[in-house]
Coordinates of C-alpha atoms in Angstrom, one line a residue:
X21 CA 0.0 0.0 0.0
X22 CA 1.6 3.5 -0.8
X23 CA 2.2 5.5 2.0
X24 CA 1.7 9.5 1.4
X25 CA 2.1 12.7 3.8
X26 CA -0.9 13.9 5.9
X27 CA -1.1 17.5 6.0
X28 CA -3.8 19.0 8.9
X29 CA -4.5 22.1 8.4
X30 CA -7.0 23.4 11.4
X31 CA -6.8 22.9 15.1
X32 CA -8.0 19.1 16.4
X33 CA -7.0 16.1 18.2
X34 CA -5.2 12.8 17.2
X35 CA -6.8 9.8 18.4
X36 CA -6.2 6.3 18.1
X37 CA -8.7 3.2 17.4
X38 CA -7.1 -0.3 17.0
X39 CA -4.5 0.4 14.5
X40 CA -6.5 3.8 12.8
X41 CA -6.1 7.1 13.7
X42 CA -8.7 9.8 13.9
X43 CA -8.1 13.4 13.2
X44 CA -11.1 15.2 15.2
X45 CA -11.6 18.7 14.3
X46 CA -14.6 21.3 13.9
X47 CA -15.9 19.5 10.6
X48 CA -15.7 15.8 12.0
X49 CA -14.3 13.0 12.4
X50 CA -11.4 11.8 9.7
X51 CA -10.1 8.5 9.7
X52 CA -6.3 7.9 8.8
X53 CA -5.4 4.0 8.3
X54 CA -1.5 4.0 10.3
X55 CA -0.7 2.0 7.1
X56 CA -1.2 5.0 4.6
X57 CA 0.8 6.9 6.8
X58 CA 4.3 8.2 5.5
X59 CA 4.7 11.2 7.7
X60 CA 2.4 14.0 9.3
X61 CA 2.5 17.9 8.9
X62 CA 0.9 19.8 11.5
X63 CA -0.3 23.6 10.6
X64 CA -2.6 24.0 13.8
X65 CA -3.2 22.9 17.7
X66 CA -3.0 19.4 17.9
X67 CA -3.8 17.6 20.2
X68 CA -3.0 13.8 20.2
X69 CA -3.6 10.8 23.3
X70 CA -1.0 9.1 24.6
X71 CA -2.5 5.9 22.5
X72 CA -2.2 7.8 19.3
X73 CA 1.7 8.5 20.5
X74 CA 2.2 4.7 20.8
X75 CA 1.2 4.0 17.5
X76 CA 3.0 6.3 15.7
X77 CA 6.4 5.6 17.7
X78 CA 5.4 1.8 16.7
X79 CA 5.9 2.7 13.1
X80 CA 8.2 4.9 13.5
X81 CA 5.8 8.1 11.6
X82 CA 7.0 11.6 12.2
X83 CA 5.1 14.6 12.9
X84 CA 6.2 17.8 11.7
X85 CA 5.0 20.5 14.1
X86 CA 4.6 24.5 12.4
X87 CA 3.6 27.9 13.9
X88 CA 1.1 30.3 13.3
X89 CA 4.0 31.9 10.5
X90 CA 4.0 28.7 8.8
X91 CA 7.8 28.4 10.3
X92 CA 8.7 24.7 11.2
X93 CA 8.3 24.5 15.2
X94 CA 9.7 21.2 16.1
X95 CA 8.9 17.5 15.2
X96 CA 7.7 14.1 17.1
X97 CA 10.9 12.2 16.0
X98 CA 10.3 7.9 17.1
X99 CA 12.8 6.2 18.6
X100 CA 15.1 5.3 15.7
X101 CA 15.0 2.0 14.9
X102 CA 18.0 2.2 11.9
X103 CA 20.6 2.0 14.4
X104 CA 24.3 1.8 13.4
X105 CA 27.2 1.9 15.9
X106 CA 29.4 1.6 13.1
X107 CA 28.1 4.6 10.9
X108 CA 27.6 6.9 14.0
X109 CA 31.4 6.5 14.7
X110 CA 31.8 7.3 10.9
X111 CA 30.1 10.5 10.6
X112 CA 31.4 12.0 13.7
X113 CA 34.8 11.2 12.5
X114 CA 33.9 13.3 9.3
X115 CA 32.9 16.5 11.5
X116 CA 35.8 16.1 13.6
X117 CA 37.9 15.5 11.0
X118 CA 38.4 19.3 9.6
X119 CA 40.0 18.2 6.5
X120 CA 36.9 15.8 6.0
X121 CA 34.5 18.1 6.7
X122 CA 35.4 20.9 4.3
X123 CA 35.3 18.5 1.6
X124 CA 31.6 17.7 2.6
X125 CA 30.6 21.0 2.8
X126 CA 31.9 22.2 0.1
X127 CA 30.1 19.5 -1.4
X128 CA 26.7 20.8 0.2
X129 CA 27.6 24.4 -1.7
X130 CA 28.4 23.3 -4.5
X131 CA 25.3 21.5 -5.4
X132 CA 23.0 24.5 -4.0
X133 CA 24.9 26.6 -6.6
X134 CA 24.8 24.2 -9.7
X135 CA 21.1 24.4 -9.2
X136 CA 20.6 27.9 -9.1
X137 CA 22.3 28.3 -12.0
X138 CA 19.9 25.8 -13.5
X139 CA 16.7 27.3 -12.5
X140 CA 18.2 30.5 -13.6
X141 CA 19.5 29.3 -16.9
X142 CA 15.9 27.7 -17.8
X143 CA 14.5 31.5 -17.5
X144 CA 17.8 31.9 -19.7
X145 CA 18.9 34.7 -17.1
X146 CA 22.5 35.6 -17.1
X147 CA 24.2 35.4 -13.9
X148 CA 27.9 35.1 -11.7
X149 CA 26.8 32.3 -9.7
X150 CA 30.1 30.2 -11.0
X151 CA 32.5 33.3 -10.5
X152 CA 31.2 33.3 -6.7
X153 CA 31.5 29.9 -6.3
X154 CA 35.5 29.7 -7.7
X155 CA 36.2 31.5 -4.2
X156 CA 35.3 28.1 -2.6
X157 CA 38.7 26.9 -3.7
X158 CA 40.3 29.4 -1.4
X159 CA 38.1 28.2 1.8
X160 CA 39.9 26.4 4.2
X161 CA 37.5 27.7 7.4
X162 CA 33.4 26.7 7.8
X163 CA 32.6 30.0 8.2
X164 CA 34.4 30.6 4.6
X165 CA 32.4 28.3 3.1
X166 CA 28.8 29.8 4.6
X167 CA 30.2 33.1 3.4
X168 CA 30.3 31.8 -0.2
X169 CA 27.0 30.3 0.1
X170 CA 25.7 33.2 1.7
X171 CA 26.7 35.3 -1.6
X172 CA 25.8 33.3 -4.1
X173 CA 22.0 32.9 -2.4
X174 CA 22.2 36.7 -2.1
X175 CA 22.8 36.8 -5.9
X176 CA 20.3 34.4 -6.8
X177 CA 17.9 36.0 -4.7
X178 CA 18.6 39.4 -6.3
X179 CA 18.3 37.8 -10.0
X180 CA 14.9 35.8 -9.2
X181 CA 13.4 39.4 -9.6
X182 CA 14.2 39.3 -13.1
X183 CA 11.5 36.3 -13.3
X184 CA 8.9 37.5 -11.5
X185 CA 5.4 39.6 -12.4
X186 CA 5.6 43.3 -11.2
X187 CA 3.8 43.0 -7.9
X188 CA 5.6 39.8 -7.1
X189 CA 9.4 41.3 -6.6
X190 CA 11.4 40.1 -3.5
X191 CA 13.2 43.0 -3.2
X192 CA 16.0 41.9 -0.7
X193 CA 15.2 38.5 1.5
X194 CA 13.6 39.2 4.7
X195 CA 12.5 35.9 6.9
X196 CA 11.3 36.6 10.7
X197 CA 8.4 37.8 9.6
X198 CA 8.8 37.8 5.9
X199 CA 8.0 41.5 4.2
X200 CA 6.8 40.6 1.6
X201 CA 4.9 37.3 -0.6
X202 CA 7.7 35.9 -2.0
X203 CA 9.2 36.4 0.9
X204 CA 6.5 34.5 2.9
X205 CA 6.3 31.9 0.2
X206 CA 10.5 30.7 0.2
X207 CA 9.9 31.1 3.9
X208 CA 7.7 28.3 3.8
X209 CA 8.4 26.5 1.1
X210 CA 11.9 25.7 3.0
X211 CA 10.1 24.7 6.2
X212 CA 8.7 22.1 4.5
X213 CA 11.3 21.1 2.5
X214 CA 13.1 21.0 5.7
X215 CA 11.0 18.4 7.5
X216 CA 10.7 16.3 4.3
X217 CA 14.6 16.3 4.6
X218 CA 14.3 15.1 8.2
X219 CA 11.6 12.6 7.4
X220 CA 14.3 11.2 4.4
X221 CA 16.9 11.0 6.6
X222 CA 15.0 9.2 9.5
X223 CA 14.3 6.2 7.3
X224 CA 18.1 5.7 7.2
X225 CA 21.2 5.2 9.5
X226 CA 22.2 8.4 10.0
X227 CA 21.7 11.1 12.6
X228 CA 20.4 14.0 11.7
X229 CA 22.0 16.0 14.6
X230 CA 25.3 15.6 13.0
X231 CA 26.2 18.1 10.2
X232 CA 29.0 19.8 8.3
X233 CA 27.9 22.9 6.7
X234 CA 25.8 24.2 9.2
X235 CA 26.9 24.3 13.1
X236 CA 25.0 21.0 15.1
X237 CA 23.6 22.7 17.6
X238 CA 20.7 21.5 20.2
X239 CA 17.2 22.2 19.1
X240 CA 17.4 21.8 15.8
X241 CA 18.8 18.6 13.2
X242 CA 21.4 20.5 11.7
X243 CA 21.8 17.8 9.0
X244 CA 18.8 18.6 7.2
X245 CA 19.7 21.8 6.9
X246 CA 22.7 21.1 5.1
X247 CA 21.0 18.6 2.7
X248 CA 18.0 21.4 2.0
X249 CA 20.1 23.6 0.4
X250 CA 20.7 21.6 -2.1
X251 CA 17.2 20.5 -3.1
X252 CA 15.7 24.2 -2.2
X253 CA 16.0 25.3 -6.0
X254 CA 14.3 22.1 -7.1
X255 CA 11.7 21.8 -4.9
X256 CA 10.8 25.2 -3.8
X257 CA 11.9 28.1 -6.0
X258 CA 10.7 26.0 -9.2
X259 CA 7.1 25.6 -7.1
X260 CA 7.3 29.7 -6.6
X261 CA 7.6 30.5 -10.3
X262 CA 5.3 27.8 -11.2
X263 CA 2.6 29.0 -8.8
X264 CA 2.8 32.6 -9.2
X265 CA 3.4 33.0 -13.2
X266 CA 0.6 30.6 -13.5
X267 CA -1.7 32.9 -11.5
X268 CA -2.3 29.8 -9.4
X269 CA -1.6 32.2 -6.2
X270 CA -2.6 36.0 -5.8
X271 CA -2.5 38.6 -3.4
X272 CA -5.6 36.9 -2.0
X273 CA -3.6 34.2 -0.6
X274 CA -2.1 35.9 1.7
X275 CA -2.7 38.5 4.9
X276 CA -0.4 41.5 5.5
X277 CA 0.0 43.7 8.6
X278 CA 2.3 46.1 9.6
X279 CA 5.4 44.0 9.3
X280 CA 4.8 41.1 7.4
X281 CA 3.4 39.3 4.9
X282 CA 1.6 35.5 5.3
X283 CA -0.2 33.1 3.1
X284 CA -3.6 32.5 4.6
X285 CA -5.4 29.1 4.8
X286 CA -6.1 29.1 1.6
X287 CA -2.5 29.7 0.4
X288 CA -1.1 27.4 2.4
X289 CA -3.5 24.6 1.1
X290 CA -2.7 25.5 -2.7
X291 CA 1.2 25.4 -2.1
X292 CA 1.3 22.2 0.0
X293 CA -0.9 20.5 -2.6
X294 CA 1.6 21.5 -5.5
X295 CA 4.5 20.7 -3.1
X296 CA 3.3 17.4 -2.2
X297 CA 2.2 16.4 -6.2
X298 CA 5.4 17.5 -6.8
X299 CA 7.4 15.0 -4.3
X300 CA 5.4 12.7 -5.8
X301 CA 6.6 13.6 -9.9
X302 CA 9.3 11.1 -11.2
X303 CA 11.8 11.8 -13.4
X304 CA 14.2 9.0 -15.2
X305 CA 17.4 8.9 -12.9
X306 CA 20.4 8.8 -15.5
X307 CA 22.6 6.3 -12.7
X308 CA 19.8 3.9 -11.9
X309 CA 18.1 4.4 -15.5
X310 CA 14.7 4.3 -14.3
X311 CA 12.1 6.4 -13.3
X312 CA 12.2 7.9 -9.6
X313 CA 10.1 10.6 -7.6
X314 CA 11.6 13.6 -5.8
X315 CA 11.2 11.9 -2.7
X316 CA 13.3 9.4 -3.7
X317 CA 16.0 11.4 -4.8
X318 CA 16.2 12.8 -1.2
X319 CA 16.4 9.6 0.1
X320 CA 19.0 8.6 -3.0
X321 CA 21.0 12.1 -1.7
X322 CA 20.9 10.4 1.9
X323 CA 22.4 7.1 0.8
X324 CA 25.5 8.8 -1.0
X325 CA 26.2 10.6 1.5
X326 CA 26.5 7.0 4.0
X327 CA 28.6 5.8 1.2
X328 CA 30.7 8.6 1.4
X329 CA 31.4 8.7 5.4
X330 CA 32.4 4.5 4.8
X331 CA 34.3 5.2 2.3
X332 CA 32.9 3.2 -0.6
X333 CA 31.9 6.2 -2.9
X334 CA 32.8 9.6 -3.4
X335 CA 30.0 12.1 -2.1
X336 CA 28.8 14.1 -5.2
X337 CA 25.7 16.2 -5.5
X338 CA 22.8 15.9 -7.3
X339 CA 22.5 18.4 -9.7
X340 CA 19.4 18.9 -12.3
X341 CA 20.6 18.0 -15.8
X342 CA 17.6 19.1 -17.6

């Protein structure tokens, strides 16, 4: 049975019946077989029983918990049950390692640039993304290596203007609150991409505490971050265009006050049903030489990554080729 992400958008509580869960809210009673289950997205109060807790842990589903901004809050993450002594010892190594590390995150850079210049180069917009990115030969400090990124992003940013309708500019990236909708809509479009990241990497060995571009740090899993960037252009920015030079969201998808800008209910429902089809689109992998979602690719971007921290295969990106 295919598993898919269940997205609850209104306040309500989880509850559990045999091995079914209900989602109660205002308009009823919604039954969600723990089968069909791949992972849970939370964009109101839930509450859940203790019972509905148990099940979940059991097969190991995530919840992905967000705030009122649509900014990712925190996640139910099950006890893992991928355990590997073995690969643990392996990836600390690489972080402590500094030499090792570097290399993987200039890896992590590297493929968030080669797909920026993609998405740009399909709107056939001329840009200096590969000039910034030869001063990642000259890195030899972390911080060096988040400046680079930090340019080239800021660059991207400045040219995804050139894209956009008139009403629609960025105009300089603003994120706690967002300014403006474009603003509001990368700003969520990368909390989700986030916690699909997390879910990817929780049905493998690894531990997503333990990163290399970005700082670990408590309170957050630092390694999802890293792996994000590079799927951010794919997954996200692509869905922007799409959804705004398609008309499919206007100003009436979102509320504004003061200091910020949000997408509404209805807003958020139209991008997380285009995000999720869009996980769900395959493409024929060139390696494998068959067809593969976006999910997949996530999890096939995980998977490298092991190889590379064993030492059986050389870490390399995935970059568009289309």
């Amino acid at each position: 049975m295919m598993k898919k992400n269940y997205y609850l958008m209104s306040d309500g509580i989880l509850k559990r019946k045999e091995n079914t869960l209900y989602f109660h809210n205002k308009e009823g009673k919604k039954p969600i077989p723990i089968s069909k289950i791949y992972s849970i997205y939370s964009y109101g109060s839930l509450s859940f029983s203790s019972q509905a807790v148990h099940l979940l842990a059991k097969e190991g589903v995530p919840i992905h918990f967000f705030n009122y901004y649509g900014f990712y809050d925190g996640s139910f993450y099950p006890r893992e049950t991928l355990l590997s002594g073995d690969l643990l010892i392996k990836q600390a190594e690489n972080y402590l390692d500094h030499e090792k590390r570097i290399v993987i995150a200039g890896k992590f850079v590297e493929g968030a640039a080669h797909n920026m210049q993609k998405v740009l180069s399909y709107y056939k917009i001329e840009n200096d993304i590969g000039q910034i990115l030869n001063d990642l030969h000259s890195c030899n400090e972390i911080t060096e290596f988040m400046n680079v990124e930090g340019r080239i992003r800021a660059h991207y940013y400045e040219k995804m203007d050139l894209i956009l309708p008139d009403g629609y500019k960025m105009e300089g990236r603003s994120r706690r609150p967002p300014e403006n909708m474009i603003n509001a809509l990368i700003s969520f479009g990368n909390s989700l991409i986030y916690s699909t990241v997390l879910t990817e990497i929780y049905n493998t060995q690894l531990n997503p505490t333990i990163s290399y571009l970005h700082e670990p740090s408590e309170r957050r899993y630092s390694l999802a971050l890293d792996l994000s960037e590079i799927f951010k252009p794919i997954l996200v920015d692509r869905l922007i265009f799409y959804l705004i030079n398609k008309k499919m969201l206007q100003e009436k998808d979102f509320e504004r006050d003061l200091n910020y800008c949000l997408l509404n209910d209805q807003g958020r429902k139209k991008f997380i049903k285009e995000y999720d089809e869009r996980l769900k689109k395959t493409i024929k992998h060139r390696k494998l030489n068959r067809k593969v979602s976006y999910r997949r690719l996530i999890r096939l971007e995980v998977y490298k990554l092991i190889k590379h921290l064993i030492g059986t295969e050389e870490y390399k990106p995935f970059v568009m080729w289309w």
